Coordinates of C-alpha atoms and ligand atoms in Angstrom, one line a residue:
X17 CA 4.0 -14.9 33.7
X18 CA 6.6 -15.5 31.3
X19 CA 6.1 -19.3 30.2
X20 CA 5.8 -21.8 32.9
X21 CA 8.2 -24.2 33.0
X22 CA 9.6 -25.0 36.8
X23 CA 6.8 -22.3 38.0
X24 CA 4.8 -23.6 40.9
X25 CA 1.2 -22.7 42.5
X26 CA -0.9 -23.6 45.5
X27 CA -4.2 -23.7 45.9
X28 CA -6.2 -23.8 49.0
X29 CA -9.7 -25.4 49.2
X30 CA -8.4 -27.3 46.3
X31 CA -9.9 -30.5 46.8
X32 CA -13.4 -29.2 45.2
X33 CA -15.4 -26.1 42.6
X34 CA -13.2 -23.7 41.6
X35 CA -10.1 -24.7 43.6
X36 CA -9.6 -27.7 41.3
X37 CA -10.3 -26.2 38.8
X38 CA -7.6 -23.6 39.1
X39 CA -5.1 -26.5 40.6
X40 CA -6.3 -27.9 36.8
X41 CA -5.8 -25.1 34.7
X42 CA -2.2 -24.4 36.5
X43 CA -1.0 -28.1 35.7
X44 CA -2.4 -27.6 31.9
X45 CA 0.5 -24.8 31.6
X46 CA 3.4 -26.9 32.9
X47 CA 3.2 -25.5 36.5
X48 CA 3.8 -27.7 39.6
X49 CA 1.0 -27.5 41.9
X50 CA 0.5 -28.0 45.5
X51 CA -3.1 -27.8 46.9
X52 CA -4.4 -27.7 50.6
X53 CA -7.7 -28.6 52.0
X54 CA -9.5 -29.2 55.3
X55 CA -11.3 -32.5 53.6
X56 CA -8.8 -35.0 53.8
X57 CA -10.6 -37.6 51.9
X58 CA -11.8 -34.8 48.9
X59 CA -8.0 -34.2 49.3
X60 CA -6.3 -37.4 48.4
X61 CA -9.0 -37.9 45.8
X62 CA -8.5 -34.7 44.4
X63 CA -4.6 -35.2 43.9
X64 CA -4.9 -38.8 42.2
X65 CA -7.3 -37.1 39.8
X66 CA -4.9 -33.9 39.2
X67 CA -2.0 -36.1 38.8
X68 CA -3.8 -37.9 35.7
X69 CA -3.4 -34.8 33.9
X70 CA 0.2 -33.3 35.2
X71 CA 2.4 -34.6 32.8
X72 CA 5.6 -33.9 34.1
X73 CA 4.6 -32.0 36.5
X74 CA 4.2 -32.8 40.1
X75 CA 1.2 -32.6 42.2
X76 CA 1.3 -32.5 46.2
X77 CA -1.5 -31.9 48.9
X78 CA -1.8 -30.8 51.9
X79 CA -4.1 -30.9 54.7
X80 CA -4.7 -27.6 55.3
X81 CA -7.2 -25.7 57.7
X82 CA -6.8 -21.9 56.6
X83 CA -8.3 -20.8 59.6
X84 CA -5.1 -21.7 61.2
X85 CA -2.1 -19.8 60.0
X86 CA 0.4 -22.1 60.7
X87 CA -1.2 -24.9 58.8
X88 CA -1.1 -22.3 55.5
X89 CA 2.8 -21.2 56.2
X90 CA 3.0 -25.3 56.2
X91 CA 1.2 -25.5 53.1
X92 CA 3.1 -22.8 51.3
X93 CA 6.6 -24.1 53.2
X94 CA 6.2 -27.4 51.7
X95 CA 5.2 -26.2 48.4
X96 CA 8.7 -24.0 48.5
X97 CA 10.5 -26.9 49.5
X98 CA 9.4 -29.4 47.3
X99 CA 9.4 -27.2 44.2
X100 CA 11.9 -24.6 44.8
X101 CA 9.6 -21.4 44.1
X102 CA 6.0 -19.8 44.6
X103 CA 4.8 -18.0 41.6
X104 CA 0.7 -18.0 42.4
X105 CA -0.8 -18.8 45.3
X106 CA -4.9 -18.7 45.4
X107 CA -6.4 -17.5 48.0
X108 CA -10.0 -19.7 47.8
X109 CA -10.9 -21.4 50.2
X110 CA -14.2 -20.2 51.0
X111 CA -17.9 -21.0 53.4
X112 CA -21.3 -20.1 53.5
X113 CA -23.7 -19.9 56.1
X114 CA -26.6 -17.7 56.6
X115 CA -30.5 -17.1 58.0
X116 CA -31.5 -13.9 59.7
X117 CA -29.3 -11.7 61.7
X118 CA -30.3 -12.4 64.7
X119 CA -30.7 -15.8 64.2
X120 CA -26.9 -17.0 63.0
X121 CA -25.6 -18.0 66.1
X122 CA -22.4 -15.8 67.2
X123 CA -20.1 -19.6 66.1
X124 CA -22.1 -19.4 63.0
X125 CA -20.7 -15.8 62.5
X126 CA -17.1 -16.4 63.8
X127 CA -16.7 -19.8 61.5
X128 CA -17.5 -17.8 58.1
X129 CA -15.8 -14.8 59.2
X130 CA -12.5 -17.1 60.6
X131 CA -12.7 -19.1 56.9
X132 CA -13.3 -16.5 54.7
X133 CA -11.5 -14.1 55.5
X134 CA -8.8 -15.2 58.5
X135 CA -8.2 -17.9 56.0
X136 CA -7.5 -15.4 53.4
X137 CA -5.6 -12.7 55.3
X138 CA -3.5 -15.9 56.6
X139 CA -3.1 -17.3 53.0
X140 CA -1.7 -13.5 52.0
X141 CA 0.7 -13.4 54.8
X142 CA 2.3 -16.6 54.4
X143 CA 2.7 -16.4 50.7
X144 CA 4.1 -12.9 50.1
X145 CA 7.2 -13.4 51.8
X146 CA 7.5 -16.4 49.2
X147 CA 6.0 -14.9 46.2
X148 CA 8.5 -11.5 46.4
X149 CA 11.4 -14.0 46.3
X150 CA 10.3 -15.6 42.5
X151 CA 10.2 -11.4 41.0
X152 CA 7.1 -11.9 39.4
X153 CA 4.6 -13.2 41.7
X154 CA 0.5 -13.6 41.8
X155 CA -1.9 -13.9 44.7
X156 CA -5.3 -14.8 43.1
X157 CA -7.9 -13.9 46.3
X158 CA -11.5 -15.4 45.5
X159 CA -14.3 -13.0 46.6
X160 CA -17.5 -12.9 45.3
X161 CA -20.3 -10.8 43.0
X162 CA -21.7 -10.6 46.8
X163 CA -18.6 -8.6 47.9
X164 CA -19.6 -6.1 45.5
X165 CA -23.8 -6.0 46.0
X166 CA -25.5 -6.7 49.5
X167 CA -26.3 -9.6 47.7
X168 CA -29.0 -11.9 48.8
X169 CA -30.8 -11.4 52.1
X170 CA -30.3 -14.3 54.9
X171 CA -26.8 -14.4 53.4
X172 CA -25.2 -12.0 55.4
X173 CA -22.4 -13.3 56.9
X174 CA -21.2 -14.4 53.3
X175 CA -22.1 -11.1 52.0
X176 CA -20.0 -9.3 54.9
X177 CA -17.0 -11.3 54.8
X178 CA -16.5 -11.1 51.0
X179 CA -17.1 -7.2 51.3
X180 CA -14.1 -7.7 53.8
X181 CA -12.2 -9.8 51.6
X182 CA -12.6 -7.3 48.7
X183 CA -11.4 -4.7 50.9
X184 CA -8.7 -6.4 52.0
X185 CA -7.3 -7.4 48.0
X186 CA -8.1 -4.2 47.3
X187 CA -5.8 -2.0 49.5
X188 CA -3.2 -5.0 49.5
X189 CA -2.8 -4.3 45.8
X190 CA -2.7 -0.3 45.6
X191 CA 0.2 -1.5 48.6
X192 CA 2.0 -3.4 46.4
X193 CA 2.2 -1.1 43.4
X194 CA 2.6 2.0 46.0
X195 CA 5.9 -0.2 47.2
X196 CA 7.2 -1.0 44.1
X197 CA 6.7 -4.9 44.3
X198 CA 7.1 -7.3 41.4
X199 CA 3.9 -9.1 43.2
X200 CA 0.2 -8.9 41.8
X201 CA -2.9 -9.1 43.4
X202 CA -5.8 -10.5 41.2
X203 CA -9.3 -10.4 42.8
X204 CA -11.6 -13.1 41.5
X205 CA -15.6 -12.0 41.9
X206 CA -17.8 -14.4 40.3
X207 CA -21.3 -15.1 40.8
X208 CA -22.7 -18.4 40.2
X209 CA -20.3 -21.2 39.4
X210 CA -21.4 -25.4 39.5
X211 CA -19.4 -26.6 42.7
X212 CA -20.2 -27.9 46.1
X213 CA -20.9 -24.2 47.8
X214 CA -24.2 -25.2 48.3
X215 CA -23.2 -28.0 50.7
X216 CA -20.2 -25.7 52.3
X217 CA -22.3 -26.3 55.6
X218 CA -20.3 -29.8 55.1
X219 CA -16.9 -28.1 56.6
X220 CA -18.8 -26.4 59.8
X221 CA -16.7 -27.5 63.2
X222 CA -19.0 -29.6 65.7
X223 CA -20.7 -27.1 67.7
X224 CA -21.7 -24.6 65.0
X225 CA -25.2 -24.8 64.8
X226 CA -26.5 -24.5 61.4
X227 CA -29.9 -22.4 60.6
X228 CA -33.2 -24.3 59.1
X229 CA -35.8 -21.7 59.4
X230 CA -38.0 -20.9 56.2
X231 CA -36.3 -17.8 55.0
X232 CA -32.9 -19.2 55.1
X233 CA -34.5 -22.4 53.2
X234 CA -35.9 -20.1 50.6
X235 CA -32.8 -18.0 50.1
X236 CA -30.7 -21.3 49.7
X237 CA -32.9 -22.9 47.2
X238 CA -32.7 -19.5 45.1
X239 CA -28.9 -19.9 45.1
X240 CA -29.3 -23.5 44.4
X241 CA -31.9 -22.6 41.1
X242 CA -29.3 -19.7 40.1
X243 CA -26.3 -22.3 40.5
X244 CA -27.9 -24.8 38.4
X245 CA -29.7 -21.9 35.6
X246 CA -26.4 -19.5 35.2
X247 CA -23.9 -21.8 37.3
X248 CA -20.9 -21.3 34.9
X249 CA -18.7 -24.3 35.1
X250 CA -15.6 -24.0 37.1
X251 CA -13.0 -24.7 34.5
X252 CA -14.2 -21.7 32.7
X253 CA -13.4 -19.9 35.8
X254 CA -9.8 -21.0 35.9
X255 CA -9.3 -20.2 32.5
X256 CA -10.1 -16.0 33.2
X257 CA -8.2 -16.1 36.3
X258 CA -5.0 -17.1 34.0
X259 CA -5.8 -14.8 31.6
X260 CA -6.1 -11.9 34.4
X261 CA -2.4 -13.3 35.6
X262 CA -1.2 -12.5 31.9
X263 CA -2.6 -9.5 31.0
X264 CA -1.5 -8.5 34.8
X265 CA -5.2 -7.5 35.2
X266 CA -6.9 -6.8 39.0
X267 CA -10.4 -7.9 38.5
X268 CA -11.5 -11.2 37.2
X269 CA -15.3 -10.7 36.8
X270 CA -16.8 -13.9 35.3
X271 CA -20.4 -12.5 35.3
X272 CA -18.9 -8.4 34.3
X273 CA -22.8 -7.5 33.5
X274 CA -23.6 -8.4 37.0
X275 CA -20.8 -7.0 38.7
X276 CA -21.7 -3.7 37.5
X277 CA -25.5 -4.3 37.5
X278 CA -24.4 -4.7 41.2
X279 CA -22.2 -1.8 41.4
X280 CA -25.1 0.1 39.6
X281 CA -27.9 -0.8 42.3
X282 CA -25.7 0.4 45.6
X283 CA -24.9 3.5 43.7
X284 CA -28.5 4.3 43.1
X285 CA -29.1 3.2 46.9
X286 CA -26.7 5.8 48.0
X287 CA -27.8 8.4 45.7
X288 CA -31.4 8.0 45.9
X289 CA -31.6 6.7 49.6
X290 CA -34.7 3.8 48.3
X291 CA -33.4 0.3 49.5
X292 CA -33.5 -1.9 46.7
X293 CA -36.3 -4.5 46.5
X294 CA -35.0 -8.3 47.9
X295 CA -34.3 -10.7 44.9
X296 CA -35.8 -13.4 47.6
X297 CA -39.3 -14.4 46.1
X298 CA -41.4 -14.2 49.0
X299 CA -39.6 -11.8 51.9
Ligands
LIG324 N1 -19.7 -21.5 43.6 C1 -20.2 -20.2 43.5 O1 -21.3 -19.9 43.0 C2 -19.3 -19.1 44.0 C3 -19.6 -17.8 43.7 C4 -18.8 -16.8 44.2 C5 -17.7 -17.1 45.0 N2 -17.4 -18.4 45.3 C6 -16.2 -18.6 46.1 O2 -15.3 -19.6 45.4 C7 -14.5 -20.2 46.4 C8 -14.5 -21.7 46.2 O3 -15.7 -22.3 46.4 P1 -16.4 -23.3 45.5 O4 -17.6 -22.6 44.9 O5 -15.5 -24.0 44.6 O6 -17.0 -24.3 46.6 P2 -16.6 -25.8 47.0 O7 -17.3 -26.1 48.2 O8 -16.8 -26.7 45.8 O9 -15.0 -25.7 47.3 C9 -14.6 -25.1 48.4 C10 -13.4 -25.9 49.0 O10 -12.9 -25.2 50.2 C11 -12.7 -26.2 51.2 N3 -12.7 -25.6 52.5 C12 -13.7 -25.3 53.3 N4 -13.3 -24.8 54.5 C13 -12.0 -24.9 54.5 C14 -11.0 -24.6 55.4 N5 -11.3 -24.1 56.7 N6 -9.7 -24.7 55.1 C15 -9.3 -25.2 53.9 N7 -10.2 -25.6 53.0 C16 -11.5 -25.4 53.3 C17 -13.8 -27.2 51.0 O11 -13.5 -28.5 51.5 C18 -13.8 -27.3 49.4 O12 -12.9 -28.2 48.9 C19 -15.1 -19.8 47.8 O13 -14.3 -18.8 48.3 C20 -16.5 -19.3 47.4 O14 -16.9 -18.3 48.4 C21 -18.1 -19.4 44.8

């Protein structure tokens, strides 16, 4: 990006982690920012708190469920309208839920998938259109160090729907530069960052069951101990994705020693055929 002035960004799962953090960093250069959540409360609370550090520049929030498209082309409509351009739009909303395969009930599955990525492939539809118009556009999409490992057990649908979200930034930007447009895809993969993932189980619809057998408890508090040990705090985050928008750079790999540890492992999988050993103590 060439300076900021007048440039705007939105922000989905804003309210919270890394969301506000970006919507954060954005205001810190000068850019206008709209953020969407499904939390209406964390929502209004989050924009009084952003606007205490906008300056002069404005700060709007949406209620947004990704999940449903027309509530992101709302989001992105309204950030349009009330600032004139789209220059980034972040893709971040994001879930957890997990336990044994057979035991993550089949609305389990289809609310992570339906976040995750749904949310994502929706936020990427409605903001292209938007972001081609400003000639220098950026769609941050958050994935995950478990998009590019199998990551933990008793995580899977996590694991599988950043896999799917990482394929889906992944072809969208060879797409892009195939076609000749002035818009650039940045995939964000980090692995532990201080937020409320650990409570995403908060945003689950009524009717989603959620899983509280032993394994699922075990792999949880792991991700919990690694949060709180390595958790990298979320403004740091922000501050590598806007470097990755000005150096026009794909991959924004807070934890780059892991992400190719990670890499490493499912090579060695595939070339030596040995599954690798669980990082869960105990399964
Ligand atoms: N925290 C980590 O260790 C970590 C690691 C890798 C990737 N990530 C990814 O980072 C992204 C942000 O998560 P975070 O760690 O800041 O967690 P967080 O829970 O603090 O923030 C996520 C936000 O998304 C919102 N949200 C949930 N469902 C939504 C929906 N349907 N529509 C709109 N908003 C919704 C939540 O209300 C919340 O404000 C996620 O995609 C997550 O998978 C997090």
């Amino acid at each position: 990006m060439d300076g900021t002035v007048d440039k705007a960004a939105v922000v989905t799962g804003g309210a919270s982690g890394i969301g506000f953090a970006l919507a954060r960093a954005f205001l810190a250069e000068g850019m206008n920012v709209a953020i969407g959540d499904i939390e209406a409360a964390a929502l209004d609370d989050a924009v009084a708190r952003l606007r205490q550090y906008a300056g002069d520049a404005e700060v709007i929030g949406v209620r947004t469920d990704v999940t449903r498209a027309e509530d992101v082309t709302g989001l992105c409509d309204a950030a349009e309208a009330a600032f004139g351009r789209l220059d980034v739009v972040c893709a971040n909303a994001g879930v957890e839920t997990g336990g044994r395969v057979l035991d993550v009930a089949d609305e389990a599955w289809r609310w992570v998938m339906d976040v995750n990525y749904f949310g994502t492939l929706n936020t990427v539809r409605a903001a292209l259109p938007l972001l081609e118009r400003s000639g220098d556009g950026h769609l941050v999409i958050t994935g995950s160090l478990a998009g590019f490992a199998s990551g933990t057990p008793f995580m899977t649908p996590y694991c599988a729907t950043k896999m799917a979200v990482h394929g889906l930034a992944e072809c969208l930007e060879i797409e892009l530069r195939t076609s000749g447009s002035d818009v650039h895809v940045h995939l964000l993969a980090p692995g532990p960052v201080r937020s409320r993932m650990i409570d995403a189980e908060r945003n689950a619809p009524a009717g989603v069951p959620i899983n509280e057998d032993a394994a699922r408890r075990a792999a949880m508090e792991e991700f919990r101990a690694r949060q709180s040990a390595e958790g990298l705090p979320a403004e740091h985050v922000a501050g590598l994705v806007l470097d990755a928008i000005r150096e026009q750079r794909f991959f924004v790999l807070p934890h780059p020693d892991r992400a190719v540890a990670a890499m490493r492992r499912r090579l060695e999988w595939m070339e030596t055929g040995r599954t690798p050993a669980s990082r869960v103590p105990g399964t």
